[in-house]
Amino acid sequence: MSIRYYDEPGIFFAHALALEQEAAERLAETAQMMQVHNNNALVTLFQELAAYSLEHGNEIKELAKGIQLPELKPWEYDWPGAEAPESGDSGSLHYLMNERQALEFVLDGEQDAHSFYLLAVEKTEDEQVRKYARLFAEEEAGHVELIKTRLSQSADDAADDLEDLDPPNMPE
Amino acid sequence: MSALTAKQYKSDIKPVWCPGCGDYGVLNAICKALAAMELPLEQSAIISGIGCSSRLPAYTSLYGFHAVHGRALPVATGLKVARPDLQVFAIGGDGDGFSIGGNHFLHACRRNVNLVYIVMDNEVYGMTKGQASPTTPADWERSKLTPHGTQMRPFQPCAIALAAGAGFIARAYSGDPNGLARMIVEANNFEGFAFIQVLSQCITFCPEQKGWKQQIKPFGLDLPVDDPVTAANILHGDDGLATGIVYANPRPVWPGDSRKAEPQTTGELAGGFEI
């Protein structure tokens, strides 16, 4: 039988750590993509969010001190989808995306991470896992609220349809 | 020395691919697979042709070679035959591999050199601004070069690999980098030519491929099979969007044992030219 991420503390913390590390790498990678494509308005946003994920990863590492973490291969993680929940859907990125769309991309990831921990609270039979899953779910709920607040402050952008006024197709 | 992380298999050169491109997922999968296998950097090499996806070697910290258009496989074959101790990965896109390099693809399957060939298939020539490729659907009308679609049956990479003699045939999706990493490990462990067709979306020229996320599913069969007839039935019966290792059936790799008797040192080689 394959592992379940909420069965025991070591496996749970290995997942929590990978979740933040993969999110940090995805966000840093996205910042770099936006830089390459001159969408400079979003570079700082994604860099800032990547730094938060890295920081949360370090906090989880501290909490996991003394717990034996298993070494899992990438495909051995028990993610609900194809990738770690907070990584977001990289296929939804676009070089013309605006701040609102970028925040929506991040919000999806934060909401998925929140659901991931809520499910662990509900399903686990291990008290230590439940305690930390509840804590992490609360943290993720806080992130969701933060992103929602930023979204509400973000200007409504008329170019939400991602239409490129200078499209890459050359006239032939 | 401790094992490297997936991130350490990436170079400092940042990809110029479009945000949303599936090739990021393939790069991540390759690096995850290399880390899982704990392959030393100096014992692996990655060879590409030309195209968006063929930029990939520069984004890794392995030895690499960005070869001539369509010629990733001949270069990779030469490298593996000359340096059998190396783990050799050939990579590229559908245009590079199935059109310009189509003939090499057939003979690489047939020759069965022990290497892994990963094709990032986005069904379009992205680097040259979106022309139809061999795997483009017949009714795709987005290019001004083919305003009425190609009206040609798309190339069937996995079925053709099987017919040409490949021993390991798989299809994957760039949106599942962890699953693809596992597949790359299995392909690398396979003794012989291992082919992986990766459906890797081009959101710039084929935005409809964003729908792949909902459409792609596992074959849902007890795979891989080792019977070519069964594999052919599976591959001819699917819609091109099912993933998994379809066929694994090792056969003698090229070059065979007879090559071991050939000159190995420069002195021995020089002896071969004596009159």
Short mmCIF file of C-alpha atoms in Angstrom, two decimals:
data_model
loop_
_atom_site.label_atom_id
_atom_site.label_comp_id
_atom_site.label_asym_id
_atom_site.label_seq_id
_atom_site.Cartn_x
_atom_site.Cartn_y
_atom_site.Cartn_z
CA MET A 1 0.00 0.00 0.00
CA SER A 2 1.31 3.48 -0.80
CA ILE A 3 1.93 5.96 1.99
CA ARG A 4 -0.63 8.51 3.18
CA TYR A 5 0.76 11.90 4.07
CA TYR A 6 -1.16 12.18 7.34
CA ASP A 7 -0.35 8.75 8.76
CA GLU A 8 2.67 9.63 10.87
CA PRO A 9 4.73 12.70 11.80
CA GLY A 10 7.84 11.93 9.73
CA ILE A 11 5.90 11.48 6.52
CA PHE A 12 3.70 14.47 7.30
CA PHE A 13 6.64 16.81 7.89
CA ALA A 14 8.42 15.51 4.76
CA HIS A 15 5.33 16.55 2.80
CA ALA A 16 4.99 19.91 4.55
CA LEU A 17 8.63 20.71 3.84
CA ALA A 18 8.46 19.63 0.20
CA LEU A 19 5.24 21.63 -0.25
CA GLU A 20 6.96 24.88 0.76
CA GLN A 21 10.21 24.10 -1.08
CA GLU A 22 8.42 23.32 -4.31
CA ALA A 23 6.25 26.42 -3.98
CA ALA A 24 9.35 28.55 -3.36
CA GLU A 25 11.07 27.09 -6.42
CA ARG A 26 7.96 27.57 -8.59
CA LEU A 27 7.54 31.19 -7.51
CA ALA A 28 11.24 31.98 -7.98
CA GLU A 29 11.12 30.33 -11.40
CA THR A 30 8.02 32.38 -12.27
CA ALA A 31 9.75 35.60 -11.19
CA GLN A 32 12.61 34.75 -13.50
CA MET A 33 10.18 33.95 -16.37
CA MET A 34 8.55 37.35 -15.97
CA GLN A 35 11.95 39.04 -15.93
CA VAL A 36 12.94 37.31 -19.17
CA HIS A 37 9.67 38.41 -20.76
CA ASN A 38 9.90 42.01 -19.52
CA ASN A 39 6.83 41.74 -17.33
CA ASN A 40 8.79 43.61 -14.70
CA ALA A 41 5.77 44.57 -12.63
CA LEU A 42 5.43 40.96 -11.52
CA VAL A 43 9.09 40.12 -10.88
CA THR A 44 9.18 41.68 -7.42
CA LEU A 45 5.80 40.20 -6.48
CA PHE A 46 6.86 36.63 -7.30
CA GLN A 47 10.28 37.11 -5.68
CA GLU A 48 8.62 38.37 -2.52
CA LEU A 49 6.21 35.42 -2.43
CA ALA A 50 9.05 32.96 -3.10
CA ALA A 51 10.91 34.40 -0.11
CA TYR A 52 7.84 33.84 2.09
CA SER A 53 7.60 30.21 1.01
CA LEU A 54 11.30 29.73 1.70
CA GLU A 55 10.84 31.27 5.14
CA HIS A 56 7.87 29.02 5.91
CA GLY A 57 9.90 26.04 4.78
CA ASN A 58 12.62 26.99 7.25
CA GLU A 59 10.06 27.32 10.03
CA ILE A 60 8.74 23.84 9.24
CA LYS A 61 12.31 22.52 9.24
CA GLU A 62 12.73 23.93 12.76
CA LEU A 63 9.50 22.33 13.96
CA ALA A 64 10.55 19.01 12.44
CA LYS A 65 13.82 18.92 14.39
CA GLY A 66 14.15 15.60 16.16
CA ILE A 67 11.68 13.87 13.85
CA GLN A 68 13.13 11.32 11.45
CA LEU A 69 12.05 12.41 7.95
CA PRO A 70 11.92 9.69 5.30
CA GLU A 71 13.76 10.28 2.01
CA LEU A 72 11.02 10.14 -0.57
CA LYS A 73 11.45 10.02 -4.33
CA PRO A 74 9.46 12.74 -6.15
CA TRP A 75 6.77 10.27 -7.22
CA GLU A 76 6.42 8.74 -3.76
CA TYR A 77 4.77 11.83 -2.26
CA ASP A 78 1.08 11.47 -1.57
CA TRP A 79 -0.08 14.70 -3.24
CA PRO A 80 -3.75 15.11 -4.06
CA GLY A 81 -2.80 16.17 -7.61
CA ALA A 82 0.18 15.78 -9.92
CA GLU A 83 2.31 18.27 -7.99
CA ALA A 84 2.67 19.67 -4.48
CA PRO A 85 -0.51 21.63 -3.68
CA GLU A 86 0.99 25.10 -3.22
CA SER A 87 2.87 25.03 -6.54
CA GLY A 88 -0.14 26.18 -8.57
CA ASP A 89 -0.89 25.30 -12.16
CA SER A 90 2.16 26.41 -14.14
CA GLY A 91 0.20 25.90 -17.36
CA SER A 92 -1.98 28.86 -16.42
CA LEU A 93 0.94 31.31 -16.44
CA HIS A 94 1.26 33.81 -19.26
CA TYR A 95 3.85 36.41 -20.18
CA LEU A 96 1.19 39.12 -20.31
CA MET A 97 -0.49 38.33 -17.03
CA ASN A 98 -1.20 41.28 -14.76
CA GLU A 99 -0.92 41.60 -10.98
CA ARG A 100 -4.48 40.50 -10.39
CA GLN A 101 -4.02 37.35 -12.46
CA ALA A 102 -0.71 36.64 -10.74
CA LEU A 103 -2.36 36.94 -7.34
CA GLU A 104 -5.17 34.64 -8.48
CA PHE A 105 -2.53 32.08 -9.52
CA VAL A 106 -0.95 32.31 -6.06
CA LEU A 107 -4.34 32.23 -4.35
CA ASP A 108 -5.20 28.92 -6.04
CA GLY A 109 -2.01 27.42 -4.62
CA GLU A 110 -2.64 28.76 -1.12
CA GLN A 111 -6.21 27.46 -1.14
CA ASP A 112 -5.01 24.03 -2.27
CA ALA A 113 -2.43 24.00 0.54
CA HIS A 114 -5.14 24.97 3.03
CA SER A 115 -7.38 22.11 1.84
CA PHE A 116 -4.41 19.73 2.01
CA TYR A 117 -3.88 20.42 5.72
CA LEU A 118 -7.60 20.48 6.52
CA LEU A 119 -7.92 17.00 5.07
CA ALA A 120 -5.04 15.83 7.26
CA VAL A 121 -6.81 17.26 10.35
CA GLU A 122 -9.92 15.36 9.37
CA LYS A 123 -8.32 12.04 8.40
CA THR A 124 -5.31 11.51 10.63
CA GLU A 125 -5.36 9.21 13.63
CA ASP A 126 -2.07 10.60 14.94
CA GLU A 127 -2.40 13.36 17.52
CA GLN A 128 0.93 15.01 16.69
CA VAL A 129 0.05 15.13 13.00
CA ARG A 130 -3.36 16.57 13.83
CA LYS A 131 -1.79 19.28 16.00
CA TYR A 132 0.62 20.42 13.30
CA ALA A 133 -1.86 19.97 10.45
CA ARG A 134 -4.24 22.27 12.31
CA LEU A 135 -1.46 24.81 12.84
CA PHE A 136 -0.40 24.72 9.19
CA ALA A 137 -4.04 24.90 8.02
CA GLU A 138 -4.46 28.06 10.11
CA GLU A 139 -1.29 29.52 8.62
CA GLU A 140 -2.43 28.74 5.10
CA ALA A 141 -5.84 30.27 5.87
CA GLY A 142 -3.94 33.40 6.92
CA HIS A 143 -2.06 33.39 3.61
CA VAL A 144 -5.34 33.03 1.73
CA GLU A 145 -6.73 36.07 3.52
CA LEU A 146 -3.55 38.07 2.85
CA ILE A 147 -3.69 37.32 -0.86
CA LYS A 148 -7.41 38.13 -0.95
CA THR A 149 -6.68 41.48 0.68
CA ARG A 150 -3.99 42.23 -1.87
CA LEU A 151 -6.39 41.19 -4.61
CA SER A 152 -8.99 43.62 -3.34
CA GLN A 153 -6.37 46.38 -3.44
CA SER A 154 -5.19 45.41 -6.90
CA ALA A 155 -6.36 47.61 -9.74
CA ASP A 156 -8.95 46.17 -12.06
CA ASP A 157 -7.02 45.65 -15.22
CA ALA A 158 -8.82 45.96 -18.51
CA ALA A 159 -6.31 43.63 -20.22
CA ASP A 160 -7.48 40.53 -18.38
CA ASP A 161 -8.04 38.60 -21.60
CA LEU A 162 -4.26 38.36 -22.17
CA GLU A 163 -4.65 39.66 -25.70
CA ASP A 164 -1.29 40.43 -27.24
CA LEU A 165 -1.60 43.59 -29.34
CA ASP A 166 1.68 42.66 -31.01
CA PRO A 167 1.15 38.92 -31.37
CA PRO A 168 4.05 36.55 -31.92
CA ASN A 169 2.61 35.19 -35.20
CA MET A 170 4.40 36.81 -38.12
CA PRO A 171 2.27 37.90 -41.10
CA GLU A 172 2.89 35.51 -43.96
CA MET B 1 29.99 13.43 -1.35
CA SER B 2 26.31 13.84 -0.54
CA ALA B 3 23.75 13.40 -3.28
CA LEU B 4 22.80 16.45 -5.31
CA THR B 5 19.36 18.00 -5.13
CA ALA B 6 17.23 18.39 -8.25
CA LYS B 7 17.96 22.12 -8.17
CA GLN B 8 21.70 21.44 -8.33
CA TYR B 9 21.23 19.68 -11.66
CA LYS B 10 20.05 23.02 -13.07
CA SER B 11 22.54 25.55 -14.38
CA ASP B 12 22.66 29.27 -13.67
CA ILE B 13 21.34 29.99 -17.15
CA LYS B 14 17.69 30.92 -16.96
CA PRO B 15 15.27 29.50 -19.55
CA VAL B 16 13.81 31.84 -22.14
CA TRP B 17 10.74 29.67 -22.64
CA CYS B 18 7.36 31.38 -22.40
CA PRO B 19 5.68 31.31 -18.99
CA GLY B 20 3.20 28.43 -19.11
CA CYS B 21 5.38 26.35 -21.47
CA GLY B 22 5.37 22.64 -20.69
CA ASP B 23 9.12 22.43 -21.17
CA TYR B 24 9.65 23.84 -17.67
CA GLY B 25 7.90 20.73 -16.34
CA VAL B 26 10.15 18.48 -18.42
CA LEU B 27 13.29 20.27 -17.20
CA ASN B 28 12.08 19.84 -13.62
CA ALA B 29 11.29 16.18 -14.23
CA ILE B 30 14.71 15.50 -15.75
CA CYS B 31 16.46 17.17 -12.80
CA LYS B 32 14.29 15.28 -10.31
CA ALA B 33 15.06 12.00 -12.08
CA LEU B 34 18.80 12.71 -12.12
CA ALA B 35 18.70 13.52 -8.40
CA ALA B 36 16.69 10.37 -7.66
CA MET B 37 19.26 8.28 -9.56
CA GLU B 38 22.11 10.19 -7.88
CA LEU B 39 23.86 10.41 -11.23
CA PRO B 40 27.19 12.21 -10.98
CA LEU B 41 27.26 15.29 -13.20
CA GLU B 42 30.39 14.19 -15.01
CA GLN B 43 28.94 10.77 -15.87
CA SER B 44 25.86 12.02 -17.69
CA ALA B 45 25.34 13.97 -20.89
CA ILE B 46 22.36 15.53 -22.54
CA ILE B 47 22.24 16.07 -26.30
CA SER B 48 19.69 18.11 -28.21
CA GLY B 49 18.77 19.27 -31.70
CA ILE B 50 17.28 22.67 -32.49
CA GLY B 51 14.09 24.29 -31.31
CA CYS B 52 12.57 25.71 -28.14
CA SER B 53 12.86 22.44 -26.24
CA SER B 54 16.36 21.79 -27.55
CA ARG B 55 17.62 24.68 -25.45
CA LEU B 56 17.27 22.39 -22.46
CA PRO B 57 20.90 21.15 -22.14
CA ALA B 58 22.06 24.69 -21.36
CA TYR B 59 19.64 24.82 -18.46
CA THR B 60 21.19 21.77 -16.80
CA SER B 61 24.59 21.43 -15.19
CA LEU B 62 25.36 18.19 -17.07
CA TYR B 63 27.72 18.01 -19.99
CA GLY B 64 25.62 18.82 -23.00
CA PHE B 65 25.65 19.47 -26.70
CA HIS B 66 23.20 21.63 -28.63
CA ALA B 67 23.56 19.87 -31.96
CA VAL B 68 22.38 20.41 -35.52
CA HIS B 69 18.66 20.46 -36.35
CA GLY B 70 17.25 16.93 -36.26
CA ARG B 71 20.61 15.42 -35.37
CA ALA B 72 20.34 14.91 -31.62
CA LEU B 73 20.11 11.15 -32.08
CA PRO B 74 23.18 10.65 -34.32
CA VAL B 75 25.29 12.75 -31.95
CA ALA B 76 23.91 10.96 -28.89
CA THR B 77 24.48 7.59 -30.59
CA GLY B 78 28.08 8.48 -31.36
CA LEU B 79 28.67 9.62 -27.81
CA LYS B 80 27.17 6.50 -26.26
CA VAL B 81 29.10 4.19 -28.56
CA ALA B 82 32.36 6.03 -27.88
CA ARG B 83 31.71 6.41 -24.15
CA PRO B 84 29.45 3.53 -23.04
CA ASP B 85 30.18 4.45 -19.42
CA LEU B 86 28.13 7.65 -19.77
CA GLN B 87 24.39 7.94 -19.22
CA VAL B 88 23.24 9.61 -22.42
CA PHE B 89 19.98 11.50 -22.82
CA ALA B 90 18.88 12.80 -26.21
CA ILE B 91 16.15 15.39 -26.16
CA GLY B 92 14.27 17.63 -28.57
CA GLY B 93 10.93 18.61 -29.98
CA ASP B 94 8.45 17.03 -32.38
CA GLY B 95 9.65 18.98 -35.41
CA ASP B 96 13.28 18.28 -34.68
CA GLY B 97 12.71 14.61 -33.91
CA PHE B 98 9.98 13.53 -36.30
CA SER B 99 10.42 15.78 -39.33
CA ILE B 100 13.97 17.03 -39.79
CA GLY B 101 15.30 14.13 -37.74
CA GLY B 102 12.60 11.64 -38.67
CA ASN B 103 14.93 9.30 -40.48
CA HIS B 104 17.33 9.25 -37.54
CA PHE B 105 14.42 8.48 -35.23
CA LEU B 106 13.51 5.36 -37.22
CA HIS B 107 17.06 4.06 -37.31
CA ALA B 108 17.77 4.87 -33.67
CA CYS B 109 14.76 2.73 -32.73
CA ARG B 110 16.05 -0.01 -34.99
CA ARG B 111 19.70 0.27 -33.95
CA ASN B 112 18.85 0.01 -30.25
CA VAL B 113 21.72 1.91 -28.68
CA ASN B 114 21.39 2.09 -24.90
CA LEU B 115 20.18 5.66 -24.44
CA VAL B 116 17.05 7.60 -23.50
CA TYR B 117 15.28 9.83 -26.04
CA ILE B 118 12.81 12.37 -24.66
CA VAL B 119 10.68 14.28 -27.16
CA MET B 120 8.81 17.33 -25.93
CA ASP B 121 5.83 17.19 -28.27
CA ASN B 122 3.80 20.42 -28.48
CA GLU B 123 2.50 19.70 -31.99
CA VAL B 124 3.94 22.92 -33.38
CA TYR B 125 7.13 24.68 -34.46
CA GLY B 126 7.24 27.24 -31.66
CA MET B 127 10.64 28.80 -32.18
CA THR B 128 9.80 29.81 -35.75
CA LYS B 129 6.45 31.29 -34.67
CA GLY B 130 3.90 28.57 -34.88
CA GLN B 131 3.91 26.46 -38.04
CA ALA B 132 2.40 22.98 -38.26
CA SER B 133 4.69 20.12 -37.28
CA PRO B 134 4.44 16.38 -38.01
CA THR B 135 2.21 15.83 -34.97
CA THR B 136 -0.12 18.79 -35.57
CA PRO B 137 -3.80 17.75 -35.75
CA ALA B 138 -5.05 17.70 -39.36
CA ASP B 139 -7.65 20.41 -38.75
CA TRP B 140 -5.43 22.88 -36.88
CA GLU B 141 -5.97 26.22 -38.67
CA ARG B 142 -4.06 28.69 -36.50
CA SER B 143 -1.05 29.07 -38.80
CA LYS B 144 -1.31 31.27 -41.86
CA LEU B 145 0.84 28.69 -43.67
CA THR B 146 -1.92 26.10 -43.28
CA PRO B 147 -5.11 28.16 -43.13
CA HIS B 148 -7.24 25.11 -43.88
CA GLY B 149 -5.33 22.80 -41.55
CA THR B 150 -2.62 20.44 -42.67
CA GLN B 151 -5.21 17.96 -43.95
CA MET B 152 -2.66 15.29 -43.14
CA ARG B 153 -2.82 12.49 -40.62
CA PRO B 154 -0.53 13.39 -37.70
CA PHE B 155 2.61 11.34 -37.14
CA GLN B 156 2.06 8.67 -34.45
CA PRO B 157 5.38 8.71 -32.55
CA CYS B 158 4.81 5.77 -30.21
CA ALA B 159 3.29 3.49 -32.86
CA ILE B 160 6.10 4.31 -35.26
CA ALA B 161 8.73 3.72 -32.55
CA LEU B 162 7.20 0.29 -31.98
CA ALA B 163 7.19 -0.56 -35.68
CA ALA B 164 10.79 0.61 -35.99
CA GLY B 165 11.95 -1.62 -33.15
CA ALA B 166 12.19 0.50 -30.00
CA GLY B 167 12.23 -1.67 -26.89
CA PHE B 168 10.88 0.89 -24.41
CA ILE B 169 7.99 3.15 -25.39
CA ALA B 170 6.18 5.56 -23.12
CA ARG B 171 4.01 8.65 -23.23
CA ALA B 172 3.97 11.27 -20.49
CA TYR B 173 2.63 14.73 -19.72
CA SER B 174 4.72 17.74 -18.74
CA GLY B 175 2.07 18.73 -16.18
CA ASP B 176 3.00 15.64 -14.18
CA PRO B 177 6.73 16.19 -13.58
CA ASN B 178 6.88 13.68 -10.73
CA GLY B 179 5.33 10.93 -12.84
CA LEU B 180 7.62 11.86 -15.72
CA ALA B 181 10.65 11.74 -13.39
CA ARG B 182 9.76 8.18 -12.47
CA MET B 183 9.36 7.29 -16.14
CA ILE B 184 12.79 8.75 -16.95
CA VAL B 185 14.35 6.65 -14.19
CA GLU B 186 12.71 3.52 -15.61
CA ALA B 187 13.78 4.45 -19.13
CA ASN B 188 17.34 4.94 -17.95
CA ASN B 189 17.30 1.58 -16.19
CA PHE B 190 16.09 -0.09 -19.39
CA GLU B 191 18.79 -1.82 -21.40
CA GLY B 192 18.39 -0.42 -24.93
CA PHE B 193 16.81 2.51 -26.74
CA ALA B 194 14.10 4.03 -24.57
CA PHE B 195 11.68 6.52 -26.10
CA ILE B 196 9.43 8.88 -24.15
CA GLN B 197 6.95 11.13 -25.95
CA VAL B 198 6.10 13.96 -23.56
CA LEU B 199 2.99 16.00 -24.33
CA SER B 200 4.34 19.44 -23.49
CA GLN B 201 1.96 22.31 -24.08
CA CYS B 202 2.77 25.42 -26.12
CA ILE B 203 0.36 27.96 -24.68
CA THR B 204 1.57 30.72 -27.00
CA PHE B 205 0.82 29.13 -30.37
CA CYS B 206 -1.58 26.37 -29.28
CA PRO B 207 -3.52 27.86 -26.34
CA GLU B 208 -6.08 25.09 -26.78
CA GLN B 209 -3.46 22.73 -25.26
CA LYS B 210 -4.29 24.22 -21.86
CA GLY B 211 -7.18 21.76 -22.07
CA TRP B 212 -4.74 18.84 -21.92
CA LYS B 213 -4.75 19.09 -18.14
CA GLN B 214 -8.34 17.86 -18.16
CA GLN B 215 -8.01 15.48 -21.10
CA ILE B 216 -4.85 13.55 -20.32
CA LYS B 217 -5.35 10.33 -18.40
CA PRO B 218 -3.43 7.10 -17.74
CA PHE B 219 -3.85 4.23 -20.18
CA GLY B 220 -5.64 2.41 -17.37
CA LEU B 221 -4.34 -0.96 -18.49
CA ASP B 222 -1.93 -3.45 -16.97
CA LEU B 223 1.21 -1.96 -18.54
CA PRO B 224 3.84 -2.23 -19.83
CA VAL B 225 3.26 -5.14 -22.17
CA ASP B 226 6.10 -7.05 -23.79
CA ASP B 227 4.13 -8.29 -26.78
CA PRO B 228 4.47 -5.96 -29.78
CA VAL B 229 1.11 -6.96 -31.24
CA THR B 230 -0.70 -6.09 -28.01
CA ALA B 231 1.28 -2.84 -27.80
CA ALA B 232 0.34 -2.01 -31.41
CA ASN B 233 -3.34 -2.58 -30.65
CA ILE B 234 -3.11 -0.28 -27.62
CA LEU B 235 -1.27 2.45 -29.51
CA HIS B 236 -3.48 2.37 -32.56
CA GLY B 237 -6.59 2.37 -30.42
CA ASP B 238 -5.87 5.37 -28.22
CA ASP B 239 -6.51 9.06 -28.80
CA GLY B 240 -2.91 10.14 -28.25
CA LEU B 241 -3.65 11.60 -24.81
CA ALA B 242 -3.19 8.50 -22.66
CA THR B 243 -0.01 8.24 -20.60
CA GLY B 244 2.10 5.42 -19.25
CA ILE B 245 4.89 3.02 -20.19
CA VAL B 246 3.23 1.04 -22.94
CA TYR B 247 5.91 -1.36 -24.04
CA ALA B 248 9.08 -2.73 -22.49
CA ASN B 249 10.84 -5.61 -24.16
CA PRO B 250 14.64 -5.62 -24.10
CA ARG B 251 16.58 -7.03 -27.04
CA PRO B 252 20.31 -7.03 -27.80
CA VAL B 253 21.73 -3.53 -27.79
CA TRP B 254 24.04 -2.11 -30.43
CA PRO B 255 27.01 -2.37 -30.57
CA GLY B 256 27.09 -5.96 -29.41
CA ASP B 257 29.91 -7.89 -27.72
CA SER B 258 31.92 -8.18 -30.93
CA ARG B 259 32.81 -4.50 -30.58
CA LYS B 260 34.70 -5.16 -27.38
CA ALA B 261 37.48 -6.78 -29.39
CA GLU B 262 38.04 -3.58 -31.32
CA PRO B 263 40.94 -1.20 -30.58
CA GLN B 264 40.43 0.79 -27.43
CA THR B 265 43.62 2.83 -27.01
CA THR B 266 45.10 5.34 -29.44
CA GLY B 267 48.09 3.02 -29.81
CA GLU B 268 45.86 0.14 -30.82
CA LEU B 269 43.95 2.44 -33.18
CA ALA B 270 47.17 3.61 -34.81
CA GLY B 271 48.13 -0.04 -35.31
CA GLY B 272 45.10 -0.42 -37.51
CA PHE B 273 46.57 1.99 -40.06
CA GLU B 274 49.95 0.26 -40.40
CA ILE B 275 50.76 -1.00 -43.87
#
